[in-house]
Amino acid sequence: MLYSEIADVFDRLEVTSSRLEMTSILSGFFKDLDPGSLRNVVYLSQGMLHPDFYGAELGMADKLVLRSVAFISGVSESRMDELWKKEGDPGKIAEYLLQNRKQVSLFSEPLTLGKVLRNLTLIENAEGRDSQDKKMKYLSNLLMDSSPVEARYLCRIVTGRMRIGAGSMTMLDALAEAFGTKEDRPDIERAFNITCDLGLVAEVLAGGGVEAVRKMKVTVGNPIKVMLAERLPSIPLILDRMDGRCAMEFKYDGIRVQAHISKDSVKLYSRRMEDLTSNFPDIAAELRKQCKAGTAIIEGECVAVDPEGGMLPFQNVTHRRKKHGMDKAIEDYPVRIFMFDILLADDEDMTVRPFEERRAKLEGIFDVSEKVQFTTMATVSAPEEGEAFFSLALGKKCEGIMAKSLSQESIYRAGSRGFLWIKYKKDYEEALTDSFDLTVVGAFYGRGKRAGKYGALLMAVFDEDSGHYCTVCKLGTGFDDAFLAGLPDMLDKYLSEGRPHMVDAEMMPDVWFLPTVVLEVVAAEISLSPIHTAARNIVKEDAGLGLRFPRFTGRVRDDKGPEECMTANEVLSMYEMQAQDKE
Ligand code: AMP
């Protein structure tokens, strides 16, 4: 298959912001692909060669890509510097220079998908002292045969800049449209939620239809999208919602880990599917030791503890997420895992079992030790019992409690947020609202002391219905000088020329970013806003919802991707909850 067909589709997707149109472009294209090619096209459209959790990155530095582009287009280094300052996107620069290329090599031949995949794999695997030269060589070899548009996407893929705006939800819509019906969409989504591998789901679907997708199972080695909790502002409301009786667990303030345990190995994944095994090797080994089953997938919270075993705040466990000096961090920051769920036990898919059965299974197949324990849990059927349990949790330095439904419907809902789990935190008592995990979509230059530097950020939530990011506040407080000084380093790689088309905003920042970085913010209140676009026209015509007096808490949520930040629907339900409170 020709790579130009794929690049053309990417190009068409990039200029539309309508999710419906994207879906129809993609489904039309997907229909005619063979299953194997489809799988690879799906990965490429997300800028990858493998599913997210695979962990390998093409990661070519911008400078290296620019050198390849300079080499094949014959421009000088100084001209390249000029273009780089102006464009900031190697893809655009490659496209521009190839359009103006005077001579195309006589030996040039059309690029095929096969050749693109081969060379990208070589780039990914290049190792050793001359790895940079090798990467340059493999990329130049592709660029030599590229049209301008093909070059644009190749350069974006190798530098990790591939954002055509078709997120995983749009891809699932397109797959359902191409190979099934609207009614099949939930089954296709479930297959994705339990495998985290869009390419695999696409291949199975194209090969065996929806029937084959329905048979896909939870498997060790494929992370499962995590189940998430809703929130309510008081214990009596939680009990009401749970029909008067529920389980309550301590809500630990650490890092969520999904452990995939097989006979002789254990892999730990974060909630963003990053491989955390090397950050918690002691926990991985201990889990294997204490597990009586051959295979299992469990979830728990890794929490840092002091020498007496007392729980320490979240910041302490983040030392275990460092890239370097892990050996020392393992010694200096002892960690325990508190297990709270089981998704696979031997070959049995536990996600379809109610909560109580899962908990019993978890307790049945693990022995506890100092490092591996179960979350503290109680069954609660009266508000006073709930309040007492909440105080107990706070006394143990936990964030609050997690209430879990005991109904027969309380299966593990991979990838969804619902009222089967309800969180209740200490902050809810003190302020009107919980903290918000928001994505940075823009920045404003500061004035006075902050002149010429980023002084405030434009923050957004994710709108699951449209797949867009909608603004909720301009954030200018809570930053210390060191954080402000580090902002360009953290954000500039996501600079976008103009407003990215997946961002809905009326406020105009000085610079725009592709939604990537997630920060934790607290606010005094959610209010109607004429300028912000979250939940626009829902509570009131021509108004959205915005945060009043937002303040950065100091916590960069690098465990969350932009699609896992707060959603517009969550802000809406918090707004409604707050309105009820005032009544
Ligand atoms: P939040 O990040 O505030 O939405 O809260 C949800 C997170 O709480 C989960 O993703 C877990 O990391 C964490 N957590 C802590 N204790 C528990 C527990 N007992 N059950 C489930 N999640 C927990």
mmCIF file of N, CA and C in Angstrom, residues 271-272 435-441 457-462 469 475 483 487 490-491 494 514-521 552-567:
data_model
loop_
_atom_site.group_PDB
_atom_site.id
_atom_site.type_symbol
_atom_site.label_atom_id
_atom_site.label_comp_id
_atom_site.label_asym_id
_atom_site.label_seq_id
_atom_site.Cartn_x
_atom_site.Cartn_y
_atom_site.Cartn_z
ATOM 1 N N ARG A 271 -1.643 4.691 35.610
ATOM 2 C CA ARG A 271 -2.982 4.831 35.028
ATOM 3 C C ARG A 271 -2.912 5.386 33.610
ATOM 4 N N ARG A 272 -1.747 5.895 33.208
ATOM 5 C CA ARG A 272 -1.554 6.323 31.816
ATOM 6 C C ARG A 272 -0.862 5.249 30.994
ATOM 7 N N SER A 435 -10.216 19.586 43.936
ATOM 8 C CA SER A 435 -9.200 20.091 43.017
ATOM 9 C C SER A 435 -9.552 19.650 41.592
ATOM 10 N N PHE A 436 -8.996 20.373 40.634
ATOM 11 C CA PHE A 436 -9.297 20.118 39.228
ATOM 12 C C PHE A 436 -7.999 19.777 38.502
ATOM 13 N N ASP A 437 -8.011 18.721 37.729
ATOM 14 C CA ASP A 437 -6.847 18.443 36.889
ATOM 15 C C ASP A 437 -7.144 19.022 35.512
ATOM 16 N N LEU A 438 -6.386 20.059 35.137
ATOM 17 C CA LEU A 438 -6.698 20.793 33.900
ATOM 18 C C LEU A 438 -5.521 20.754 32.934
ATOM 19 N N THR A 439 -5.835 20.868 31.652
ATOM 20 C CA THR A 439 -4.785 20.824 30.622
ATOM 21 C C THR A 439 -4.408 22.238 30.182
ATOM 22 N N VAL A 440 -3.120 22.448 30.000
ATOM 23 C CA VAL A 440 -2.654 23.763 29.535
ATOM 24 C C VAL A 440 -2.870 23.849 28.021
ATOM 25 N N VAL A 441 -3.581 24.889 27.572
ATOM 26 C CA VAL A 441 -3.763 25.057 26.124
ATOM 27 C C VAL A 441 -3.168 26.366 25.607
ATOM 28 N N LEU A 457 -1.489 31.002 32.512
ATOM 29 C CA LEU A 457 -1.775 29.920 31.564
ATOM 30 C C LEU A 457 -3.274 29.834 31.303
ATOM 31 N N LEU A 458 -3.617 29.439 30.091
ATOM 32 C CA LEU A 458 -5.027 29.201 29.769
ATOM 33 C C LEU A 458 -5.286 27.705 29.945
ATOM 34 N N MET A 459 -6.286 27.391 30.794
ATOM 35 C CA MET A 459 -6.489 25.998 31.207
ATOM 36 C C MET A 459 -7.830 25.471 30.692
ATOM 37 N N ALA A 460 -7.833 24.180 30.364
ATOM 38 C CA ALA A 460 -9.037 23.615 29.747
ATOM 39 C C ALA A 460 -9.395 22.258 30.341
ATOM 40 N N VAL A 461 -10.661 21.894 30.129
ATOM 41 C CA VAL A 461 -11.127 20.543 30.471
ATOM 42 C C VAL A 461 -11.405 19.810 29.158
ATOM 43 N N PHE A 462 -11.587 18.504 29.259
ATOM 44 C CA PHE A 462 -11.831 17.696 28.057
ATOM 45 C C PHE A 462 -13.332 17.479 27.909
ATOM 46 N N TYR A 469 -11.193 20.395 23.676
ATOM 47 C CA TYR A 469 -10.777 20.932 24.973
ATOM 48 C C TYR A 469 -11.416 22.304 25.135
ATOM 49 N N LEU A 475 -5.016 30.941 34.568
ATOM 50 C CA LEU A 475 -4.382 30.584 35.843
ATOM 51 C C LEU A 475 -3.102 31.387 36.025
ATOM 52 N N PHE A 483 9.149 27.526 39.215
ATOM 53 C CA PHE A 483 8.180 26.871 38.328
ATOM 54 C C PHE A 483 7.980 27.708 37.065
ATOM 55 N N LEU A 487 8.700 26.845 32.931
ATOM 56 C CA LEU A 487 7.542 26.630 32.044
ATOM 57 C C LEU A 487 7.909 26.446 30.562
ATOM 58 N N MET A 490 8.943 22.993 29.917
ATOM 59 C CA MET A 490 7.863 22.026 30.049
ATOM 60 C C MET A 490 6.880 22.114 28.882
ATOM 61 N N LEU A 491 6.665 23.354 28.370
ATOM 62 C CA LEU A 491 5.552 23.540 27.435
ATOM 63 C C LEU A 491 5.938 23.770 25.974
ATOM 64 N N TYR A 494 5.259 21.739 22.883
ATOM 65 C CA TYR A 494 3.880 21.543 22.419
ATOM 66 C C TYR A 494 3.306 22.811 21.784
ATOM 67 N N LEU A 514 -0.548 22.502 22.110
ATOM 68 C CA LEU A 514 -1.356 21.296 21.933
ATOM 69 C C LEU A 514 -1.652 20.763 23.331
ATOM 70 N N PRO A 515 -2.888 20.424 23.635
ATOM 71 C CA PRO A 515 -3.217 19.973 24.995
ATOM 72 C C PRO A 515 -2.397 18.743 25.373
ATOM 73 N N THR A 516 -1.529 18.870 26.344
ATOM 74 C CA THR A 516 -0.655 17.753 26.728
ATOM 75 C C THR A 516 -0.384 17.732 28.229
ATOM 76 N N VAL A 517 0.019 18.917 28.761
ATOM 77 C CA VAL A 517 0.457 18.970 30.160
ATOM 78 C C VAL A 517 -0.752 19.175 31.071
ATOM 79 N N VAL A 518 -0.810 18.388 32.162
ATOM 80 C CA VAL A 518 -1.946 18.488 33.085
ATOM 81 C C VAL A 518 -1.460 19.019 34.437
ATOM 82 N N LEU A 519 -2.126 20.060 34.945
ATOM 83 C CA LEU A 519 -1.761 20.637 36.241
ATOM 84 C C LEU A 519 -2.958 20.542 37.195
ATOM 85 N N GLU A 520 -2.650 20.444 38.482
ATOM 86 C CA GLU A 520 -3.731 20.403 39.473
ATOM 87 C C GLU A 520 -4.002 21.822 39.975
ATOM 88 N N VAL A 521 -5.270 22.147 40.020
ATOM 89 C CA VAL A 521 -5.678 23.516 40.351
ATOM 90 C C VAL A 521 -6.793 23.439 41.393
ATOM 91 N N PHE A 552 -2.808 27.261 41.350
ATOM 92 C CA PHE A 552 -2.040 26.035 41.080
ATOM 93 C C PHE A 552 -1.616 25.433 42.423
ATOM 94 N N THR A 553 -1.795 24.124 42.585
ATOM 95 C CA THR A 553 -1.438 23.513 43.877
ATOM 96 C C THR A 553 0.040 23.140 43.955
ATOM 97 N N GLY A 554 0.748 23.229 42.825
ATOM 98 C CA GLY A 554 2.155 22.821 42.827
ATOM 99 C C GLY A 554 2.327 21.409 42.281
ATOM 100 N N ARG A 555 1.214 20.770 41.945
ATOM 101 C CA ARG A 555 1.289 19.370 41.521
ATOM 102 C C ARG A 555 1.091 19.256 40.004
ATOM 103 N N VAL A 556 2.141 18.828 39.325
ATOM 104 C CA VAL A 556 2.034 18.560 37.886
ATOM 105 C C VAL A 556 1.553 17.115 37.773
ATOM 106 N N ARG A 557 0.422 16.906 37.119
ATOM 107 C CA ARG A 557 -0.122 15.544 37.060
ATOM 108 C C ARG A 557 0.478 14.813 35.861
ATOM 109 N N ASP A 558 1.758 14.448 35.992
ATOM 110 C CA ASP A 558 2.343 13.761 34.832
ATOM 111 C C ASP A 558 1.898 12.311 34.770
ATOM 112 N N ASP A 559 1.063 11.902 35.728
ATOM 113 C CA ASP A 559 0.470 10.564 35.617
ATOM 114 C C ASP A 559 -0.829 10.603 34.803
ATOM 115 N N LYS A 560 -1.225 11.807 34.374
ATOM 116 C CA LYS A 560 -2.469 11.900 33.600
ATOM 117 C C LYS A 560 -2.200 12.498 32.221
ATOM 118 N N GLY A 561 -2.851 11.954 31.207
ATOM 119 C CA GLY A 561 -2.782 12.536 29.875
ATOM 120 C C GLY A 561 -3.919 13.525 29.721
ATOM 121 N N PRO A 562 -3.910 14.315 28.638
ATOM 122 C CA PRO A 562 -4.946 15.349 28.509
ATOM 123 C C PRO A 562 -6.365 14.774 28.499
ATOM 124 N N GLU A 563 -6.535 13.576 27.909
ATOM 125 C CA GLU A 563 -7.897 13.026 27.883
ATOM 126 C C GLU A 563 -8.324 12.527 29.259
ATOM 127 N N GLU A 564 -7.352 12.414 30.181
ATOM 128 C CA GLU A 564 -7.728 11.983 31.534
ATOM 129 C C GLU A 564 -7.882 13.161 32.482
ATOM 130 N N CYS A 565 -7.748 14.379 31.958
ATOM 131 C CA CYS A 565 -7.964 15.514 32.848
ATOM 132 C C CYS A 565 -9.465 15.600 33.096
ATOM 133 N N MET A 566 -9.852 16.630 33.849
ATOM 134 C CA MET A 566 -11.266 16.712 34.186
ATOM 135 C C MET A 566 -12.113 16.913 32.922
ATOM 136 N N THR A 567 -13.323 16.392 32.941
ATOM 137 C CA THR A 567 -14.167 16.553 31.751
ATOM 138 C C THR A 567 -15.178 17.682 31.983
#
